[in-house]
CSV table of C-alpha atoms in Angstrom, one decimal:
chain,number,residue,atom,x,y,z
L,67,MET,CA,0.0,0.0,0.0
L,68,GLU,CA,1.4,3.4,-1.0
L,69,SER,CA,0.4,6.7,0.5
L,70,SER,CA,1.1,10.2,-0.6
L,71,LEU,CA,0.6,13.6,1.1
L,72,ILE,CA,0.3,15.4,-2.3
L,73,THR,CA,-2.7,14.7,-4.5
L,74,THR,CA,-3.0,15.9,-8.1
L,75,PRO,CA,-6.2,16.5,-10.0
L,76,SER,CA,-7.0,14.0,-12.6
L,77,ILE,CA,-7.3,15.3,-16.1
L,78,SER,CA,-10.1,13.6,-18.1
L,79,LYS,CA,-10.9,14.3,-21.7
L,80,GLY,CA,-14.1,16.2,-22.0
L,81,LYS,CA,-14.4,16.5,-18.2
L,82,SER,CA,-11.5,18.5,-16.9
L,83,SER,CA,-8.6,20.7,-18.1
L,84,LEU,CA,-5.5,22.3,-16.7
L,85,VAL,CA,-3.9,25.3,-18.4
L,86,ILE,CA,-0.7,26.9,-17.2
L,87,GLY,CA,1.2,29.8,-18.7
L,88,GLY,CA,4.0,32.0,-17.8
L,89,ARG,CA,6.5,34.5,-19.1
L,90,ALA,CA,9.7,36.2,-17.9
L,91,ALA,CA,12.2,38.9,-19.0
L,92,TYR,CA,15.6,39.5,-17.6
L,93,SER,CA,17.0,42.6,-19.2
L,94,ASP,CA,20.0,43.0,-16.9
L,95,TRP,CA,22.4,41.5,-19.4
L,96,ILE,CA,21.2,44.0,-22.1
L,97,LEU,CA,21.6,46.9,-19.8
L,98,GLY,CA,25.1,45.8,-18.8
L,99,LEU,CA,26.2,46.1,-22.5
L,100,LEU,CA,25.4,49.8,-22.7
L,101,ASP,CA,28.2,52.4,-22.5
L,102,ASP,CA,26.4,54.7,-20.0
L,103,GLU,CA,27.5,53.6,-16.5
L,104,ASP,CA,24.3,54.7,-14.8
L,105,ILE,CA,22.2,52.6,-17.1
L,106,SER,CA,24.7,49.6,-17.3
L,107,ASN,CA,24.5,49.3,-13.5
L,108,SER,CA,20.7,49.2,-13.6
L,109,THR,CA,18.5,46.1,-13.4
L,110,ALA,CA,15.1,45.2,-14.8
L,111,SER,CA,13.2,41.9,-14.6
L,112,PHE,CA,9.7,40.6,-14.4
L,113,TYR,CA,7.9,37.3,-14.5
L,114,ASP,CA,4.3,36.1,-14.2
L,115,VAL,CA,2.5,32.8,-14.1
L,116,ILE,CA,-1.1,31.8,-14.4
L,117,GLY,CA,-2.9,28.5,-14.1
L,118,THR,CA,-6.6,27.5,-14.4
L,119,TYR,CA,-8.1,24.1,-13.5
L,120,THR,CA,-11.6,23.4,-14.7
L,121,ASP,CA,-13.6,20.2,-13.8
L,122,ARG,CA,-17.1,19.2,-14.8
L,123,LEU,CA,-17.9,17.3,-11.6
L,124,ASN,CA,-21.2,16.0,-13.0
L,125,GLU,CA,-24.0,17.3,-15.3
L,126,ASN,CA,-25.1,19.7,-12.6
L,127,ASN,CA,-21.8,21.0,-11.2
L,128,ARG,CA,-18.7,22.6,-12.6
L,129,LEU,CA,-15.7,23.8,-10.6
L,130,LYS,CA,-13.1,26.3,-11.8
L,131,ALA,CA,-10.0,27.4,-9.9
L,132,THR,CA,-7.6,30.1,-11.2
L,133,ALA,CA,-4.4,31.5,-9.8
L,134,TYR,CA,-2.1,34.3,-11.0
L,135,TYR,CA,1.2,35.8,-9.7
L,136,SER,CA,3.5,38.4,-11.0
L,137,LYS,CA,6.6,40.2,-9.8
L,138,ASP,CA,8.5,43.1,-11.3
L,139,ARG,CA,11.8,44.5,-10.1
L,140,PHE,CA,13.9,47.4,-11.5
L,141,SER,CA,16.7,49.7,-10.4
L,142,ILE,CA,17.6,52.8,-12.3
L,143,THR,CA,20.7,53.3,-10.2
L,144,ALA,CA,22.6,50.9,-8.0
L,145,ASP,CA,21.3,52.5,-4.8
L,146,SER,CA,17.5,52.4,-5.4
L,147,THR,CA,15.2,49.4,-6.1
L,148,PHE,CA,11.5,49.3,-7.1
L,149,ARG,CA,9.4,46.1,-6.7
L,150,TYR,CA,5.8,45.4,-7.6
L,151,SER,CA,3.9,42.2,-7.2
L,152,ASN,CA,0.3,41.0,-7.9
L,153,ARG,CA,-1.4,37.9,-6.7
L,154,ALA,CA,-4.9,36.7,-7.5
L,155,ALA,CA,-6.8,33.5,-6.9
L,156,SER,CA,-10.4,32.5,-7.4
L,157,VAL,CA,-12.6,29.4,-7.1
L,158,VAL,CA,-16.0,29.4,-9.0
L,159,TRP,CA,-18.7,26.7,-8.5
L,160,ASP,CA,-21.5,26.6,-11.1
L,161,HIS,CA,-24.5,24.6,-10.0
L,162,ARG,CA,-27.7,23.7,-11.8
L,163,PHE,CA,-30.4,23.2,-9.3
L,164,ASN,CA,-33.0,22.2,-11.9
L,165,GLU,CA,-33.9,23.0,-15.5
L,166,ARG,CA,-35.0,26.5,-14.6
L,167,ASN,CA,-32.7,27.5,-11.8
L,168,ASN,CA,-28.9,27.9,-12.0
L,169,GLY,CA,-26.4,29.4,-9.6
L,170,SER,CA,-22.8,30.5,-9.5
L,171,PHE,CA,-20.8,31.0,-6.4
L,172,SER,CA,-17.3,32.4,-6.2
L,173,LEU,CA,-14.5,33.1,-3.7
L,174,ALA,CA,-11.7,35.4,-4.8
L,175,ASN,CA,-8.6,37.0,-3.2
L,176,SER,CA,-6.2,39.5,-4.7
L,177,ARG,CA,-3.2,41.4,-3.4
L,178,TYR,CA,-1.0,44.2,-4.9
L,179,ALA,CA,2.2,45.2,-3.3
L,180,PHE,CA,4.7,47.9,-4.0
L,181,ASP,CA,8.1,48.5,-2.4
L,182,ILE,CA,10.9,51.1,-3.0
L,183,GLY,CA,14.2,51.0,-1.3
L,184,TYR,CA,17.1,53.4,-1.3
L,185,ASP,CA,20.5,52.2,0.1
L,186,ALA,CA,23.4,54.6,-0.4
L,187,GLY,CA,25.1,53.7,2.9
L,188,SER,CA,24.1,57.0,4.6
L,189,ASN,CA,21.5,58.3,7.0
L,190,THR,CA,19.1,59.0,4.0
L,191,ASP,CA,18.5,55.3,3.4
L,192,PHE,CA,14.9,54.2,3.4
L,193,ASN,CA,12.5,51.4,2.6
L,194,LEU,CA,8.9,52.2,1.8
L,195,GLY,CA,6.3,49.6,1.0
L,196,TYR,CA,2.6,49.1,1.0
L,197,SER,CA,0.0,46.5,-0.1
L,198,VAL,CA,-3.7,46.3,-0.8
L,199,GLU,CA,-5.6,43.1,-0.3
L,200,GLU,CA,-9.2,42.2,-1.1
L,201,THR,CA,-11.3,39.1,-0.5
L,202,GLU,CA,-14.8,38.6,-1.8
L,203,LEU,CA,-17.5,36.0,-1.8
L,204,LEU,CA,-20.2,36.3,-4.4
L,205,GLY,CA,-23.4,34.4,-5.2
L,206,TYR,CA,-25.4,34.8,-8.4
L,207,ASN,CA,-28.7,33.1,-9.3
L,208,ARG,CA,-30.5,32.8,-12.6
L,209,TYR,CA,-34.1,31.7,-12.7
L,210,ARG,CA,-36.1,31.2,-15.9
L,211,LEU,CA,-39.8,31.8,-15.2
L,212,ASN,CA,-40.8,30.9,-18.8
L,213,ASP,CA,-39.4,31.3,-22.4
L,214,ARG,CA,-39.8,35.1,-22.2
L,215,HIS,CA,-39.0,36.0,-18.6
L,216,ARG,CA,-35.9,35.4,-16.6
L,217,MET,CA,-34.8,36.7,-13.2
L,218,THR,CA,-31.2,37.2,-12.1
């Protein structure tokens, strides 16, 4: 008997899907090639990644989970650095109660963060940062009274 602490979602054709994407740029090496010393000592990079998992649990239920993360970092001079990051995640459950009544329920969280630092080795050094975070829970219902009238 084999046990595992990590479980992975099963991907079934026509039932579930997993999509993952990402990108990155590391421009430091290009900046280092430039003749201007202020610019050649600068740094610039970013990356982000996104993933979505969708599963049709049965004919009345569908679950979708999405996550996103990004981080940017740049420094125009060797003594100051700017950083930004974004994080977002959501889970959506679509449910068909019956032929006339459908609902959608979602839980989402996002966070944006910014940071600037200055380090010149003097009493004017500083680090300033802040972040904004939000969480929401939503419910949405659609009811079809007849072929001409719907309530949402």
